[in-house]
PDB file of C-alpha atoms in Angstrom:
ATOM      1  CA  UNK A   8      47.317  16.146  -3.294  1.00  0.00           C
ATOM      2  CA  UNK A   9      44.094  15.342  -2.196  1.00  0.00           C
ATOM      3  CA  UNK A  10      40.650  16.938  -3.304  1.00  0.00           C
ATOM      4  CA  UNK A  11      39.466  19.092  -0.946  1.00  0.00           C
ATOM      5  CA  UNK A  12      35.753  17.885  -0.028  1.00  0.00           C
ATOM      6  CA  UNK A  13      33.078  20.277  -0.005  1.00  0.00           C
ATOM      7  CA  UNK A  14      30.230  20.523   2.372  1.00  0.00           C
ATOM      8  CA  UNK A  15      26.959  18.731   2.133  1.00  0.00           C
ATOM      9  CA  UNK A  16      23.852  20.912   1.641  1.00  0.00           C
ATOM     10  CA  UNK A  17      20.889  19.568   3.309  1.00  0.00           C
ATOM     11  CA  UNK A  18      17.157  20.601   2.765  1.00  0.00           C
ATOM     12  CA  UNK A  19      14.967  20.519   5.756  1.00  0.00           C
ATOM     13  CA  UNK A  20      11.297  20.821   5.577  1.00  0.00           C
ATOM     14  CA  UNK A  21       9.492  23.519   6.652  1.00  0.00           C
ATOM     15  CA  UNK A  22       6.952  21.880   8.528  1.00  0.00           C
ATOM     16  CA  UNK A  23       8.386  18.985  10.930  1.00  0.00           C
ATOM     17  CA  UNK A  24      11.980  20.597  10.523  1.00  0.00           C
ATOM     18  CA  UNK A  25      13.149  17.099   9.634  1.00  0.00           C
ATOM     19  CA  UNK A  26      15.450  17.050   6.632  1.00  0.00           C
ATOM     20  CA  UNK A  27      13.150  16.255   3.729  1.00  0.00           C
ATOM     21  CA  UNK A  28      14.316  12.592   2.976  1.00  0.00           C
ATOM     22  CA  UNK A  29      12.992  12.149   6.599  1.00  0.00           C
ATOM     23  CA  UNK A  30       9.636  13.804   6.292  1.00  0.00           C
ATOM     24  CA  UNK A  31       7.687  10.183   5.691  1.00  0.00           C
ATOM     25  CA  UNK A  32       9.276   9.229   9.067  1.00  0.00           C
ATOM     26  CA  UNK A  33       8.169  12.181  11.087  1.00  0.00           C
ATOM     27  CA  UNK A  34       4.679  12.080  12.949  1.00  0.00           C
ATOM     28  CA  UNK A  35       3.086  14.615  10.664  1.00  0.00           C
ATOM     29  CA  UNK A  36       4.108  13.592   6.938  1.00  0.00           C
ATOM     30  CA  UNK A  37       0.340  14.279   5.758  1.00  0.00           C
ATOM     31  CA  UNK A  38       0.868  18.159   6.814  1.00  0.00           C
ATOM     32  CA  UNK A  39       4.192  17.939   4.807  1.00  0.00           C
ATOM     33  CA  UNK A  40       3.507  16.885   1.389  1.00  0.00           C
ATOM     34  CA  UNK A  41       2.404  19.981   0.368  1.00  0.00           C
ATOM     35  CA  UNK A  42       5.774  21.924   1.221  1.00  0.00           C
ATOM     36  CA  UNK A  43       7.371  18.668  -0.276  1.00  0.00           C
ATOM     37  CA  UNK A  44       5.748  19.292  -3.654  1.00  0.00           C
ATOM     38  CA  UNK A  45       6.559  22.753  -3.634  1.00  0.00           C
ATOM     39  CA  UNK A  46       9.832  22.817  -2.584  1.00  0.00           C
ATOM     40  CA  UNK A  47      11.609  19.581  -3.117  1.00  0.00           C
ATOM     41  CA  UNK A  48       9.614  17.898  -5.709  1.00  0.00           C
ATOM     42  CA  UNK A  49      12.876  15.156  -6.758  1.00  0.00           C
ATOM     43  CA  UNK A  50      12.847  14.060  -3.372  1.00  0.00           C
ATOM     44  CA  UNK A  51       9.271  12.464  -3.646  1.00  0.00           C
ATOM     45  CA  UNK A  52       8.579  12.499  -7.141  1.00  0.00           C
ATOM     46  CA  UNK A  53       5.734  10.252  -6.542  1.00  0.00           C
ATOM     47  CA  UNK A  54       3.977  12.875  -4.715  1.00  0.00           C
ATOM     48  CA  UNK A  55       3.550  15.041  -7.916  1.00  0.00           C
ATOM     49  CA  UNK A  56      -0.022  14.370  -8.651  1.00  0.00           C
ATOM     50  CA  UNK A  57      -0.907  12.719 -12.488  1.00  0.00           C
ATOM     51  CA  UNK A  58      -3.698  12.973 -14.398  1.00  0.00           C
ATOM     52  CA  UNK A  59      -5.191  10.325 -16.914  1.00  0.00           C
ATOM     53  CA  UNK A  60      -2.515  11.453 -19.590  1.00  0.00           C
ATOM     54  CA  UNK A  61       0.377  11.120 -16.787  1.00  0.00           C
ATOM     55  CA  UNK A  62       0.752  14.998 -16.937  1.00  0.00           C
ATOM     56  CA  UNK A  63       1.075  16.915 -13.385  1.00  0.00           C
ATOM     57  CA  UNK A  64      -1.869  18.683 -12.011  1.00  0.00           C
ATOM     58  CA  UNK A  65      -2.543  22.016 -10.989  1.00  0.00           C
ATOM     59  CA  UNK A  66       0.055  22.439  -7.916  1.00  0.00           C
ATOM     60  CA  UNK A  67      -2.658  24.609  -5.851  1.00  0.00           C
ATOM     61  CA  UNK A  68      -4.771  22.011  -6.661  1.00  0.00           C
ATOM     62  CA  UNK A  69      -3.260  19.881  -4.759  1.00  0.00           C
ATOM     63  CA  UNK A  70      -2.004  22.380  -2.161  1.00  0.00           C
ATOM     64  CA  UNK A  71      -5.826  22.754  -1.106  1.00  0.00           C
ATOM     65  CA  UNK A  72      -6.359  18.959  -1.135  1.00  0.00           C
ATOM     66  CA  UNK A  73      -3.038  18.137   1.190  1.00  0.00           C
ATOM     67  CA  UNK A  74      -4.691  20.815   3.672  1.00  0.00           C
ATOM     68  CA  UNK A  75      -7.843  19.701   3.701  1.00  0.00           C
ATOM     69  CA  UNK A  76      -9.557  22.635   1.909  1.00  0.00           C
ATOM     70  CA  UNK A  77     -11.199  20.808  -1.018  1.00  0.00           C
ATOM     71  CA  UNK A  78     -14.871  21.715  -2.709  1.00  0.00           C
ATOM     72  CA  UNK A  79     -15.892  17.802  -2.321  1.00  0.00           C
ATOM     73  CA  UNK A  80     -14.184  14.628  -0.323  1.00  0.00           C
ATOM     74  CA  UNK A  81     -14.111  11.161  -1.389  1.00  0.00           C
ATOM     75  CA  UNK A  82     -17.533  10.366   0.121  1.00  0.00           C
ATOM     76  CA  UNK A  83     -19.109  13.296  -1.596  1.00  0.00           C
ATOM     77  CA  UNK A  84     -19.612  15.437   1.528  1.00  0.00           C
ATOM     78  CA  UNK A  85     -18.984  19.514   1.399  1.00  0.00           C
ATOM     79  CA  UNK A  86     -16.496  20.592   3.557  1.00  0.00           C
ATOM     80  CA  UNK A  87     -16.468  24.236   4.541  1.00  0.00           C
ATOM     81  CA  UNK A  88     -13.995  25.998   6.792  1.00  0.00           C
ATOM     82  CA  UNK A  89     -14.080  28.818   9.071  1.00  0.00           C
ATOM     83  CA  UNK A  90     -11.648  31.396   9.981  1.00  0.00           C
ATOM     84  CA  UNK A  91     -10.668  29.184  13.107  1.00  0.00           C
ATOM     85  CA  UNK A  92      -9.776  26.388  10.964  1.00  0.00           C
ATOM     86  CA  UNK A  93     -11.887  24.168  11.621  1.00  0.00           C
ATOM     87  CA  UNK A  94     -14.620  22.165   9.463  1.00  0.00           C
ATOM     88  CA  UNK A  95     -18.218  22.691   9.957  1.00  0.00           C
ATOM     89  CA  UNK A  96     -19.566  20.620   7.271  1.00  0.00           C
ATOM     90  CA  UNK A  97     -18.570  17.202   7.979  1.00  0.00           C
ATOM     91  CA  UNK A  98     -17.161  16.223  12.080  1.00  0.00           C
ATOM     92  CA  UNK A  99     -13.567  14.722  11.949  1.00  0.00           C
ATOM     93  CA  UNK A 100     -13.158  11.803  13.510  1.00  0.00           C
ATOM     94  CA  UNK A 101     -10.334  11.271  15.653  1.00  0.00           C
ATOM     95  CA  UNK A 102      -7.998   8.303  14.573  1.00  0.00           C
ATOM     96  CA  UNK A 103      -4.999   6.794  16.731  1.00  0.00           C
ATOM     97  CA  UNK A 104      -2.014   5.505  14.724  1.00  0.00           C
ATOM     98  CA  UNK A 105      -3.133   2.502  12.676  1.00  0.00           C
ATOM     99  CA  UNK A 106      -6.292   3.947  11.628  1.00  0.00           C
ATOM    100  CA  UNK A 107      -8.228   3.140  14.745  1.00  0.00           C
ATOM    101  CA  UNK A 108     -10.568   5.288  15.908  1.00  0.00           C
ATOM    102  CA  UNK A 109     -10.988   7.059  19.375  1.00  0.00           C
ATOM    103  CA  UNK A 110     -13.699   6.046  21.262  1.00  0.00           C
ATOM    104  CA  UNK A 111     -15.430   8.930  23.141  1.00  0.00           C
ATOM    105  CA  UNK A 112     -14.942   8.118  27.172  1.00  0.00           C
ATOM    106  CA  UNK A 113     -18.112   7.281  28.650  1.00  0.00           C
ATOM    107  CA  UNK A 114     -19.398   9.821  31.480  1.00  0.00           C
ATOM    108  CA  UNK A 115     -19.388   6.992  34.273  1.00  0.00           C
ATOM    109  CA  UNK A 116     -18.058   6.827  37.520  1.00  0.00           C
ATOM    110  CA  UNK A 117     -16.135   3.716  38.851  1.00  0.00           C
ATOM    111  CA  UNK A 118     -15.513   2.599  42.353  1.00  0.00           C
ATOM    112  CA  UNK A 119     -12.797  -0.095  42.797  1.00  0.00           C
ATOM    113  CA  UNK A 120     -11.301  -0.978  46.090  1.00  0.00           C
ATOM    114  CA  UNK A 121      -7.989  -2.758  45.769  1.00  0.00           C
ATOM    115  CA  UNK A 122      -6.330  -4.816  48.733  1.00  0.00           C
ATOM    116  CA  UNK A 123      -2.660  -4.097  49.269  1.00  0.00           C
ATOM    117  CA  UNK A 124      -0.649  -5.794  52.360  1.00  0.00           C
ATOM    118  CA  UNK A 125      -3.220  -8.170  52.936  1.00  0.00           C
ATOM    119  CA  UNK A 126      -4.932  -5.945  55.313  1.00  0.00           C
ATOM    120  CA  UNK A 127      -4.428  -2.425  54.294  1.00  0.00           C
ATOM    121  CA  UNK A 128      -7.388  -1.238  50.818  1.00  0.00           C
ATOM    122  CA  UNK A 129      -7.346   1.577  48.572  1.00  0.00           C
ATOM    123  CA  UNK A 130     -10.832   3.161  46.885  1.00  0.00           C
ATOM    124  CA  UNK A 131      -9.737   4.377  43.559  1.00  0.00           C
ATOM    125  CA  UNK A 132     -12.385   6.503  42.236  1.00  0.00           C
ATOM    126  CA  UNK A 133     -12.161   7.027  38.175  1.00  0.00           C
ATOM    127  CA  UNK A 134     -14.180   9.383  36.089  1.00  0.00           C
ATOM    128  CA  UNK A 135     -15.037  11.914  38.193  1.00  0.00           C
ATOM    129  CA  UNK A 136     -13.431  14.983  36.125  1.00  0.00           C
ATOM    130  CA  UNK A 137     -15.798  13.835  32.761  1.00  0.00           C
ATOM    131  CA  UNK A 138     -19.183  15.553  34.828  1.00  0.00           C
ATOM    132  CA  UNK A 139     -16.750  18.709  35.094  1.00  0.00           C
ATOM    133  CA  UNK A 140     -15.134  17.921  38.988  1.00  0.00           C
ATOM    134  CA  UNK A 141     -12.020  19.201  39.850  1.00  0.00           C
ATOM    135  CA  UNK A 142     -10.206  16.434  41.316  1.00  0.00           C
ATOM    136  CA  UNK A 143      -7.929  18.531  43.513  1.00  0.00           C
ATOM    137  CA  UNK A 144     -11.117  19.373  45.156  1.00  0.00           C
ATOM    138  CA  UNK A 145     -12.928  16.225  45.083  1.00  0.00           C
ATOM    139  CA  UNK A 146     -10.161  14.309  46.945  1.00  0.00           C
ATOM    140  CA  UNK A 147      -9.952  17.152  49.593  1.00  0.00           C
ATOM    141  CA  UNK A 148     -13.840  16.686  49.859  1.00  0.00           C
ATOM    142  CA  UNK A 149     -13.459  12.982  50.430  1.00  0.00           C
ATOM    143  CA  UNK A 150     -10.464  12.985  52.580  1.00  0.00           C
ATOM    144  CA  UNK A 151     -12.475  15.206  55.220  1.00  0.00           C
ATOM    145  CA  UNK A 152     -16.054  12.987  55.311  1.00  0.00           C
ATOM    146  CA  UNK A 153     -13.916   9.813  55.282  1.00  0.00           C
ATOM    147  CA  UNK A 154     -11.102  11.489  57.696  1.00  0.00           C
ATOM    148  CA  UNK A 155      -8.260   9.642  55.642  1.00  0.00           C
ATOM    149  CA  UNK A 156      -5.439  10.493  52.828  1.00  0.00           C
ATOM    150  CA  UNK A 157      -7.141  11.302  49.903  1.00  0.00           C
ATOM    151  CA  UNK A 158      -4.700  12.430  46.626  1.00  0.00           C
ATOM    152  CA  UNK A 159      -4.964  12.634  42.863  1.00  0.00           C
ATOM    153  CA  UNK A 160      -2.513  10.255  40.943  1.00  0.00           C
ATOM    154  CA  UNK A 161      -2.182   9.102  37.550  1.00  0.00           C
ATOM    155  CA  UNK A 162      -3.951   5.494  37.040  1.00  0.00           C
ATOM    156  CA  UNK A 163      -2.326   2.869  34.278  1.00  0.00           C
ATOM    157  CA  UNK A 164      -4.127   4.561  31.747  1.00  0.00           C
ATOM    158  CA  UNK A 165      -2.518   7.967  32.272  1.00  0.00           C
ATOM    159  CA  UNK A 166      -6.071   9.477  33.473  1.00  0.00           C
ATOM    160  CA  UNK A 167      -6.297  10.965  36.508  1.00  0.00           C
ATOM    161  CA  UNK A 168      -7.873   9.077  39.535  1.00  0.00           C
ATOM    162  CA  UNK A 169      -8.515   9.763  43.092  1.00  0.00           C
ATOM    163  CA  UNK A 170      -7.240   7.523  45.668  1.00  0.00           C
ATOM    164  CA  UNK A 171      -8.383   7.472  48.844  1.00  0.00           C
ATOM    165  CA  UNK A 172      -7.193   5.503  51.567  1.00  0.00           C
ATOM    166  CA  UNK A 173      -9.001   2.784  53.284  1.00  0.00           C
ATOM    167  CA  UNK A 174     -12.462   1.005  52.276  1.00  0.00           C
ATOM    168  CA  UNK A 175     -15.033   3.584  51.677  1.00  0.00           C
ATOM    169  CA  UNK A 176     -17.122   1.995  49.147  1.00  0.00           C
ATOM    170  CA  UNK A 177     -19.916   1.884  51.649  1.00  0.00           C
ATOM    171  CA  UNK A 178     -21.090   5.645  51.695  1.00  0.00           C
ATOM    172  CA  UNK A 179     -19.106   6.799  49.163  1.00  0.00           C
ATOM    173  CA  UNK A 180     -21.790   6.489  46.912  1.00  0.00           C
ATOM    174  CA  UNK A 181     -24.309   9.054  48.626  1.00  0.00           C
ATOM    175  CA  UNK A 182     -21.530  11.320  49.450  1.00  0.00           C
ATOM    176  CA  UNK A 183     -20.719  11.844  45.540  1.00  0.00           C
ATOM    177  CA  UNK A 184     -24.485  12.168  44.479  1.00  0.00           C
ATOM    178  CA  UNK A 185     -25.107  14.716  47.748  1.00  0.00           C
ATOM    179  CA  UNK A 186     -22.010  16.874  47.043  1.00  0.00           C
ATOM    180  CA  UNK A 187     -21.969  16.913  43.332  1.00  0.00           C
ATOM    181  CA  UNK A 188     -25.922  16.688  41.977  1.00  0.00           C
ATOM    182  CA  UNK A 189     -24.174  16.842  38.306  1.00  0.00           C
ATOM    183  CA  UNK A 190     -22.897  13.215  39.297  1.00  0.00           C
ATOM    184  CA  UNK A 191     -26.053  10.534  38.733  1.00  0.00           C
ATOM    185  CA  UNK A 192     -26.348   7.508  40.758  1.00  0.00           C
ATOM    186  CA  UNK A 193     -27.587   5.649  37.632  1.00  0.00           C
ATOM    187  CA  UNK A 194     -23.416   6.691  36.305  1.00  0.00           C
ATOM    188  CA  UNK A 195     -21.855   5.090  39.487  1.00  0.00           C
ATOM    189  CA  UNK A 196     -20.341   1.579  39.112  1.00  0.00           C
ATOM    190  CA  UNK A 197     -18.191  -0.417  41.349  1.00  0.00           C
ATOM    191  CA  UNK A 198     -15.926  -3.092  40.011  1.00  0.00           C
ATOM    192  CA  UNK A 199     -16.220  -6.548  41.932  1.00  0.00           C
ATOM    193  CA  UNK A 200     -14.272  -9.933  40.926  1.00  0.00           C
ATOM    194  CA  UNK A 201     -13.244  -7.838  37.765  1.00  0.00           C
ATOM    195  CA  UNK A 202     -16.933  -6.996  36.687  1.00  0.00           C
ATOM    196  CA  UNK A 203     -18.741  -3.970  36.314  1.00  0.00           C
ATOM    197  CA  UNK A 204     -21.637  -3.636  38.878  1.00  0.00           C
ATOM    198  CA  UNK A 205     -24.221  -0.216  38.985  1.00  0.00           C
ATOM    199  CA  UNK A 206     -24.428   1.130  42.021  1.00  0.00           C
ATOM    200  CA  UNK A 207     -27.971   1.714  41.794  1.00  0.00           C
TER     201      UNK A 207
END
């Protein structure tokens, strides 16, 4: 007769809910390292910090360094946090996957007019919602003056842009810096033959 086969038990982590073999495959594996010390310590026995003798260190230790609570970093700055969570020694800096880092967008406004059809153009007009705009309003503003279709889409970059239909580039300018004065002209660039020209 055959054995009868018993079910598997599987440990899932408390953080990503990923079972914990999976945890260094998940998007947040830094966050989970210090439930995966705690809890399933054979699964990453690596993880288990060492001193200079090999023994293990202090788990709570540890627990504070994995969350970012720590009396010093590795560049000797203080880090303090507040009841929010949030550090107010040192500024974080953003990093993308790879270890780039973010760049901050620049508060600029750009103009581009792109032909479609041969005859029919599009103004696209980026940037507007960084000097605090509401684009829902801007492109009802600008479909009025300009009497065309004006509507708020998602550009390449997944930022929102208005487009506005026809070519408008010539008063466009003046119209932004009349209705919103938070909007420089020095800030305004149009894009020609794929360069970056002020509008000023």
């Amino acid at each position: 007769m055959a054995e009868k086969l018993e079910a598997v038990k599987v440990l899932y982590c408390g953080v990503c809910s990923l079972p914990a073999e999976y945890c260094e495959f998940g998007q947040d594996f830094e966050k989970c390292k210090p439930w995966l010390i705690e809890n399933a310590p054979e699964v990453y026995p690596h993880l288990i910090p060492k001193d200079a003798d090999g023994n293990e260190v202090d788990k709570v230790t540890e627990k504070l360094q994995g969350a970012g609570i720590a009396s010093g970093s590795a560049d000797g700055a203080v880090l303090s946090t507040s009841k929010e969570g949030t550090s107010t020694g040192k500024e974080e800096v953003k990093r993308l996957p790879g270890g780039k880092v973010k760049k901050k967008d620049k508060k600029e406004v750009i103009i581009e007019k792109v032909v479609r059809n041969k005859r029919k153009c599009v103004t696209i007009v980026k940037g507007l919602d960084l000097f605090g705009v509401k684009l829902n309003d801007a492109s009802k503003k600008l479909g009025k003056k300009f009497a065309s279709g004006a509507s708020v889409v998602k550009g390449p970059t997944e930022k929102e842009q208005v487009d506005v239909q026809g070519d408008i580039s010539y008063d466009i300018v003046e119209f932004i810096t009349d209705t919103w004065p938070e909007v420089p002209e020095s800030a305004i660039y149009f894009i020609e033959d794929g360069r970056k020209v002020p509008a000023a």
